[in-house]
Amino acid sequence: MSDMPSLIETLLGRKGYEPDEPRTLEQAGLTDLLVDALICKQVKALGSASGRSVAEHLCLPYGLVEERFQKLRSRQILSHRGSAPLNDYVYMLTEEGRDHAQRLHEACAYVGAAPVPLTDYINAVDAQTITAEAPQQEQLEKAFQDICVNKSMFHRLGPAINSGAGLFLYGAPGNGKTTLAERITFCFGQEVWIPRALIVDDEIIKLYDPAYHKEVPLSQNKILRQHSHDQRWTKIRRPTVIVGGELTLDCLEIRHDPRTNVSEAPLQMKSNNGSLLIDDFGRQRMDPMDLLNRWIVPLEKRYDFLTLASGKKIQVPFDQLILFSTNLEPNDLVDEAFLRRIPYKINVPDPDEEEFHRLFELFAPVAGCEYHQEAVGHLLEKHYRPSKRPMRRCHPRDLLLQIRNYCRYLGQEMEMKSEYFDLVVENYFTVVQ
């Protein structure tokens, strides 16, 4: 009986937040002028197209824009090139229409899905907030099931992730801080909806970014379903945005392209309802204190202020789990005021020998070989203990990959052998130590 509510929700297609398909342009938050401009630019880009095809490119129901085609035709901006199925027509621009579309393109080159008003986006972020998830031990175990995390680390990570607040992961390089950070988003599990583009005071801001947003297929089960979703939105996995040494303050502001008059959302907006990992914190081209000054209010208030190209400031959600991964001591990077807003500081230590064996056991199938305890014991006895070389969690993966490359070069079967470790250790540690 415990599965009955989720089964009903699945059948009805109403589990969680979902943007409903608008029934009017007003309900969609769009003006006739904006939709006409999008239609003209889309027809210009396609050369000629049916009304339904253009509506599909705009991610709007044809019934909402059908009247706009008639209006544009009466203004002699569009003309019929022929008929199309379902009482539709193939449209093309008139000579006057081509000039009009060119002017529209020069004013704003954006072509694609119709934008969503900022207020609708704010409501969606609030409805899908990561702070409401509070993942528990079962979700954590599932997210970390195929990587090695010792019990002590697991119990420290759990409350930090459950809180939805920020955390520092610090420790020696190569111990899997980035891997841990990537898995943390998986703990929150579900997918979220985001608009492809936003409109704020006639400024279009692109939000969807395939570099960070992974679309998920929608359920085909439409039993008892009474509505369709708004096609201007796309369903994605909760995002994990990772930035490293390339991070600058410019990445945290709306970036406006003066050539196209189209803007791009900053990284923290793209990570809303997910996680934002600042990798190798302290090694960015900007001073850590600059980031402190930029984010000290958003980290506490969970909203941010951004500046449009017009100079107007807007308030947007700051709703993500902020993760800082660093090889340096947090106290050496930022002051107490910043650390207070990142309540969890978790050291990721070197593995012990038992965990080191477990890491080889986990990665052996990935590398294409069987795990041999004796070979790993030889590796520790000959190449780690005498020189007191620290064990890192990346070593099993890296050493096995070097053995695999060596075996491929010789045309031999991939095996975990003591003599193979002797061959690759010299190359590997000569480079990194």
JSON list of C-alpha atoms in Angstrom, two decimals, residues 10-131:
[
{"chain": "A", "resi": 10, "resn": "THR", "atom": "CA", "xyz": [2.80, 8.63, -11.94]},
{"chain": "A", "resi": 11, "resn": "LEU", "atom": "CA", "xyz": [-0.47, 7.76, -13.66]},
{"chain": "A", "resi": 12, "resn": "LEU", "atom": "CA", "xyz": [-1.73, 11.29, -13.34]},
{"chain": "A", "resi": 13, "resn": "GLY", "atom": "CA", "xyz": [1.59, 12.75, -14.37]},
{"chain": "A", "resi": 14, "resn": "ARG", "atom": "CA", "xyz": [1.43, 15.31, -11.53]},
{"chain": "A", "resi": 15, "resn": "LYS", "atom": "CA", "xyz": [4.34, 14.32, -9.32]},
{"chain": "A", "resi": 16, "resn": "GLY", "atom": "CA", "xyz": [6.20, 17.42, -8.22]},
{"chain": "A", "resi": 17, "resn": "TYR", "atom": "CA", "xyz": [6.34, 20.75, -9.99]},
{"chain": "A", "resi": 18, "resn": "GLU", "atom": "CA", "xyz": [5.43, 20.95, -13.67]},
{"chain": "A", "resi": 19, "resn": "PRO", "atom": "CA", "xyz": [4.85, 24.12, -15.73]},
{"chain": "A", "resi": 20, "resn": "ASP", "atom": "CA", "xyz": [1.37, 24.00, -17.27]},
{"chain": "A", "resi": 21, "resn": "GLU", "atom": "CA", "xyz": [0.87, 24.79, -20.94]},
{"chain": "A", "resi": 22, "resn": "PRO", "atom": "CA", "xyz": [-0.38, 28.41, -21.28]},
{"chain": "A", "resi": 23, "resn": "ARG", "atom": "CA", "xyz": [-3.81, 28.96, -22.81]},
{"chain": "A", "resi": 24, "resn": "THR", "atom": "CA", "xyz": [-3.27, 32.58, -23.83]},
{"chain": "A", "resi": 25, "resn": "LEU", "atom": "CA", "xyz": [-0.28, 34.76, -24.65]},
{"chain": "A", "resi": 26, "resn": "GLU", "atom": "CA", "xyz": [-1.13, 36.85, -21.61]},
{"chain": "A", "resi": 27, "resn": "GLN", "atom": "CA", "xyz": [-0.97, 33.75, -19.44]},
{"chain": "A", "resi": 28, "resn": "ALA", "atom": "CA", "xyz": [2.40, 32.96, -21.02]},
{"chain": "A", "resi": 29, "resn": "GLY", "atom": "CA", "xyz": [3.63, 36.43, -20.08]},
{"chain": "A", "resi": 30, "resn": "LEU", "atom": "CA", "xyz": [4.26, 37.34, -23.73]},
{"chain": "A", "resi": 31, "resn": "THR", "atom": "CA", "xyz": [3.23, 40.40, -25.71]},
{"chain": "A", "resi": 32, "resn": "ASP", "atom": "CA", "xyz": [1.94, 40.38, -29.29]},
{"chain": "A", "resi": 33, "resn": "LEU", "atom": "CA", "xyz": [4.93, 42.50, -30.29]},
{"chain": "A", "resi": 34, "resn": "LEU", "atom": "CA", "xyz": [7.46, 40.01, -28.90]},
{"chain": "A", "resi": 35, "resn": "VAL", "atom": "CA", "xyz": [5.74, 36.99, -30.46]},
{"chain": "A", "resi": 36, "resn": "ASP", "atom": "CA", "xyz": [5.51, 38.75, -33.85]},
{"chain": "A", "resi": 37, "resn": "ALA", "atom": "CA", "xyz": [9.23, 39.49, -33.68]},
{"chain": "A", "resi": 38, "resn": "LEU", "atom": "CA", "xyz": [10.07, 35.87, -32.81]},
{"chain": "A", "resi": 39, "resn": "ILE", "atom": "CA", "xyz": [7.89, 34.60, -35.68]},
{"chain": "A", "resi": 40, "resn": "CYS", "atom": "CA", "xyz": [9.51, 36.93, -38.24]},
{"chain": "A", "resi": 41, "resn": "LYS", "atom": "CA", "xyz": [13.05, 36.04, -37.16]},
{"chain": "A", "resi": 42, "resn": "GLN", "atom": "CA", "xyz": [12.23, 32.33, -37.17]},
{"chain": "A", "resi": 43, "resn": "VAL", "atom": "CA", "xyz": [10.76, 32.46, -40.70]},
{"chain": "A", "resi": 44, "resn": "LYS", "atom": "CA", "xyz": [13.81, 34.47, -41.79]},
{"chain": "A", "resi": 45, "resn": "ALA", "atom": "CA", "xyz": [16.09, 31.75, -40.37]},
{"chain": "A", "resi": 46, "resn": "LEU", "atom": "CA", "xyz": [14.12, 28.92, -42.01]},
{"chain": "A", "resi": 47, "resn": "GLY", "atom": "CA", "xyz": [13.39, 30.62, -45.34]},
{"chain": "A", "resi": 48, "resn": "SER", "atom": "CA", "xyz": [9.85, 29.27, -45.34]},
{"chain": "A", "resi": 49, "resn": "ALA", "atom": "CA", "xyz": [7.92, 27.10, -42.90]},
{"chain": "A", "resi": 50, "resn": "SER", "atom": "CA", "xyz": [4.44, 26.06, -41.89]},
{"chain": "A", "resi": 51, "resn": "GLY", "atom": "CA", "xyz": [2.75, 27.89, -39.05]},
{"chain": "A", "resi": 52, "resn": "ARG", "atom": "CA", "xyz": [2.86, 24.79, -36.87]},
{"chain": "A", "resi": 53, "resn": "SER", "atom": "CA", "xyz": [6.57, 24.33, -37.55]},
{"chain": "A", "resi": 54, "resn": "VAL", "atom": "CA", "xyz": [7.32, 27.91, -36.50]},
{"chain": "A", "resi": 55, "resn": "ALA", "atom": "CA", "xyz": [5.16, 27.50, -33.38]},
{"chain": "A", "resi": 56, "resn": "GLU", "atom": "CA", "xyz": [7.11, 24.34, -32.56]},
{"chain": "A", "resi": 57, "resn": "HIS", "atom": "CA", "xyz": [10.41, 26.23, -32.83]},
{"chain": "A", "resi": 58, "resn": "LEU", "atom": "CA", "xyz": [8.97, 28.87, -30.52]},
{"chain": "A", "resi": 59, "resn": "CYS", "atom": "CA", "xyz": [7.80, 26.10, -28.13]},
{"chain": "A", "resi": 60, "resn": "LEU", "atom": "CA", "xyz": [4.29, 27.57, -28.13]},
{"chain": "A", "resi": 61, "resn": "PRO", "atom": "CA", "xyz": [0.95, 25.89, -28.91]},
{"chain": "A", "resi": 62, "resn": "TYR", "atom": "CA", "xyz": [-0.12, 26.69, -32.46]},
{"chain": "A", "resi": 63, "resn": "GLY", "atom": "CA", "xyz": [-3.51, 27.86, -31.19]},
{"chain": "A", "resi": 64, "resn": "LEU", "atom": "CA", "xyz": [-1.79, 30.68, -29.29]},
{"chain": "A", "resi": 65, "resn": "VAL", "atom": "CA", "xyz": [0.04, 32.08, -32.31]},
{"chain": "A", "resi": 66, "resn": "GLU", "atom": "CA", "xyz": [-2.32, 31.27, -35.18]},
{"chain": "A", "resi": 67, "resn": "GLU", "atom": "CA", "xyz": [-3.87, 34.73, -34.98]},
{"chain": "A", "resi": 68, "resn": "ARG", "atom": "CA", "xyz": [-0.43, 36.36, -35.10]},
{"chain": "A", "resi": 69, "resn": "PHE", "atom": "CA", "xyz": [0.26, 34.74, -38.50]},
{"chain": "A", "resi": 70, "resn": "GLN", "atom": "CA", "xyz": [-2.98, 36.22, -39.82]},
{"chain": "A", "resi": 71, "resn": "LYS", "atom": "CA", "xyz": [-2.08, 39.65, -38.45]},
{"chain": "A", "resi": 72, "resn": "LEU", "atom": "CA", "xyz": [1.39, 39.55, -40.00]},
{"chain": "A", "resi": 73, "resn": "ARG", "atom": "CA", "xyz": [-0.10, 38.48, -43.31]},
{"chain": "A", "resi": 74, "resn": "SER", "atom": "CA", "xyz": [-2.62, 41.35, -43.22]},
{"chain": "A", "resi": 75, "resn": "ARG", "atom": "CA", "xyz": [0.31, 43.72, -42.61]},
{"chain": "A", "resi": 76, "resn": "GLN", "atom": "CA", "xyz": [2.02, 42.19, -45.68]},
{"chain": "A", "resi": 77, "resn": "ILE", "atom": "CA", "xyz": [4.96, 40.97, -43.57]},
{"chain": "A", "resi": 78, "resn": "LEU", "atom": "CA", "xyz": [4.20, 37.32, -44.32]},
{"chain": "A", "resi": 79, "resn": "SER", "atom": "CA", "xyz": [2.68, 35.69, -47.37]},
{"chain": "A", "resi": 80, "resn": "HIS", "atom": "CA", "xyz": [1.38, 32.21, -48.18]},
{"chain": "A", "resi": 81, "resn": "ARG", "atom": "CA", "xyz": [3.69, 29.99, -50.16]},
{"chain": "A", "resi": 82, "resn": "GLY", "atom": "CA", "xyz": [1.26, 27.10, -50.13]},
{"chain": "A", "resi": 83, "resn": "SER", "atom": "CA", "xyz": [-1.03, 25.06, -47.97]},
{"chain": "A", "resi": 84, "resn": "ALA", "atom": "CA", "xyz": [0.03, 22.67, -45.21]},
{"chain": "A", "resi": 85, "resn": "PRO", "atom": "CA", "xyz": [-1.78, 19.84, -43.38]},
{"chain": "A", "resi": 86, "resn": "LEU", "atom": "CA", "xyz": [-4.32, 20.51, -40.62]},
{"chain": "A", "resi": 87, "resn": "ASN", "atom": "CA", "xyz": [-5.66, 23.75, -42.12]},
{"chain": "A", "resi": 88, "resn": "ASP", "atom": "CA", "xyz": [-2.23, 25.32, -41.97]},
{"chain": "A", "resi": 89, "resn": "TYR", "atom": "CA", "xyz": [-0.13, 27.26, -44.49]},
{"chain": "A", "resi": 90, "resn": "VAL", "atom": "CA", "xyz": [3.51, 27.50, -45.46]},
{"chain": "A", "resi": 91, "resn": "TYR", "atom": "CA", "xyz": [4.67, 31.06, -44.79]},
{"chain": "A", "resi": 92, "resn": "MET", "atom": "CA", "xyz": [7.48, 33.14, -46.20]},
{"chain": "A", "resi": 93, "resn": "LEU", "atom": "CA", "xyz": [8.54, 36.75, -45.73]},
{"chain": "A", "resi": 94, "resn": "THR", "atom": "CA", "xyz": [7.52, 39.38, -48.24]},
{"chain": "A", "resi": 95, "resn": "GLU", "atom": "CA", "xyz": [10.14, 41.86, -49.44]},
{"chain": "A", "resi": 96, "resn": "GLU", "atom": "CA", "xyz": [8.89, 44.32, -46.82]},
{"chain": "A", "resi": 97, "resn": "GLY", "atom": "CA", "xyz": [8.89, 41.45, -44.33]},
{"chain": "A", "resi": 98, "resn": "ARG", "atom": "CA", "xyz": [12.54, 40.62, -45.02]},
{"chain": "A", "resi": 99, "resn": "ASP", "atom": "CA", "xyz": [13.53, 44.22, -44.30]},
{"chain": "A", "resi": 100, "resn": "HIS", "atom": "CA", "xyz": [11.42, 44.18, -41.15]},
{"chain": "A", "resi": 101, "resn": "ALA", "atom": "CA", "xyz": [12.91, 40.86, -39.97]},
{"chain": "A", "resi": 102, "resn": "GLN", "atom": "CA", "xyz": [16.43, 42.17, -40.61]},
{"chain": "A", "resi": 103, "resn": "ARG", "atom": "CA", "xyz": [15.77, 45.20, -38.42]},
{"chain": "A", "resi": 104, "resn": "LEU", "atom": "CA", "xyz": [14.38, 42.95, -35.71]},
{"chain": "A", "resi": 105, "resn": "HIS", "atom": "CA", "xyz": [17.46, 40.72, -35.96]},
{"chain": "A", "resi": 106, "resn": "GLU", "atom": "CA", "xyz": [19.77, 43.71, -35.62]},
{"chain": "A", "resi": 107, "resn": "ALA", "atom": "CA", "xyz": [17.85, 44.87, -32.55]},
{"chain": "A", "resi": 108, "resn": "CYS", "atom": "CA", "xyz": [18.01, 41.40, -30.94]},
{"chain": "A", "resi": 109, "resn": "ALA", "atom": "CA", "xyz": [19.42, 38.33, -32.68]},
{"chain": "A", "resi": 110, "resn": "TYR", "atom": "CA", "xyz": [17.71, 35.82, -30.36]},
{"chain": "A", "resi": 111, "resn": "VAL", "atom": "CA", "xyz": [15.91, 33.01, -32.21]},
{"chain": "A", "resi": 112, "resn": "GLY", "atom": "CA", "xyz": [14.39, 30.00, -30.54]},
{"chain": "A", "resi": 113, "resn": "ALA", "atom": "CA", "xyz": [12.05, 29.09, -27.70]},
{"chain": "A", "resi": 114, "resn": "ALA", "atom": "CA", "xyz": [9.90, 31.97, -26.49]},
{"chain": "A", "resi": 115, "resn": "PRO", "atom": "CA", "xyz": [11.23, 33.29, -23.18]},
{"chain": "A", "resi": 116, "resn": "VAL", "atom": "CA", "xyz": [9.59, 32.88, -19.79]},
{"chain": "A", "resi": 117, "resn": "PRO", "atom": "CA", "xyz": [8.95, 35.85, -17.45]},
{"chain": "A", "resi": 118, "resn": "LEU", "atom": "CA", "xyz": [11.35, 36.15, -14.51]},
{"chain": "A", "resi": 119, "resn": "THR", "atom": "CA", "xyz": [8.50, 35.90, -11.99]},
{"chain": "A", "resi": 120, "resn": "ASP", "atom": "CA", "xyz": [7.52, 32.47, -13.33]},
{"chain": "A", "resi": 121, "resn": "TYR", "atom": "CA", "xyz": [11.13, 31.31, -13.00]},
{"chain": "A", "resi": 122, "resn": "ILE", "atom": "CA", "xyz": [11.38, 32.58, -9.41]},
{"chain": "A", "resi": 123, "resn": "ASN", "atom": "CA", "xyz": [8.20, 30.68, -8.51]},
{"chain": "A", "resi": 124, "resn": "ALA", "atom": "CA", "xyz": [9.58, 27.52, -10.12]},
{"chain": "A", "resi": 125, "resn": "VAL", "atom": "CA", "xyz": [12.88, 27.70, -8.24]},
{"chain": "A", "resi": 126, "resn": "ASP", "atom": "CA", "xyz": [10.99, 28.16, -4.99]},
{"chain": "A", "resi": 127, "resn": "ALA", "atom": "CA", "xyz": [8.73, 25.19, -5.78]},
{"chain": "A", "resi": 128, "resn": "GLN", "atom": "CA", "xyz": [11.74, 22.97, -6.53]},
{"chain": "A", "resi": 129, "resn": "THR", "atom": "CA", "xyz": [14.12, 24.31, -3.86]},
{"chain": "A", "resi": 130, "resn": "ILE", "atom": "CA", "xyz": [16.95, 22.04, -2.86]},
{"chain": "A", "resi": 131, "resn": "THR", "atom": "CA", "xyz": [16.46, 22.95, 0.79]}
]
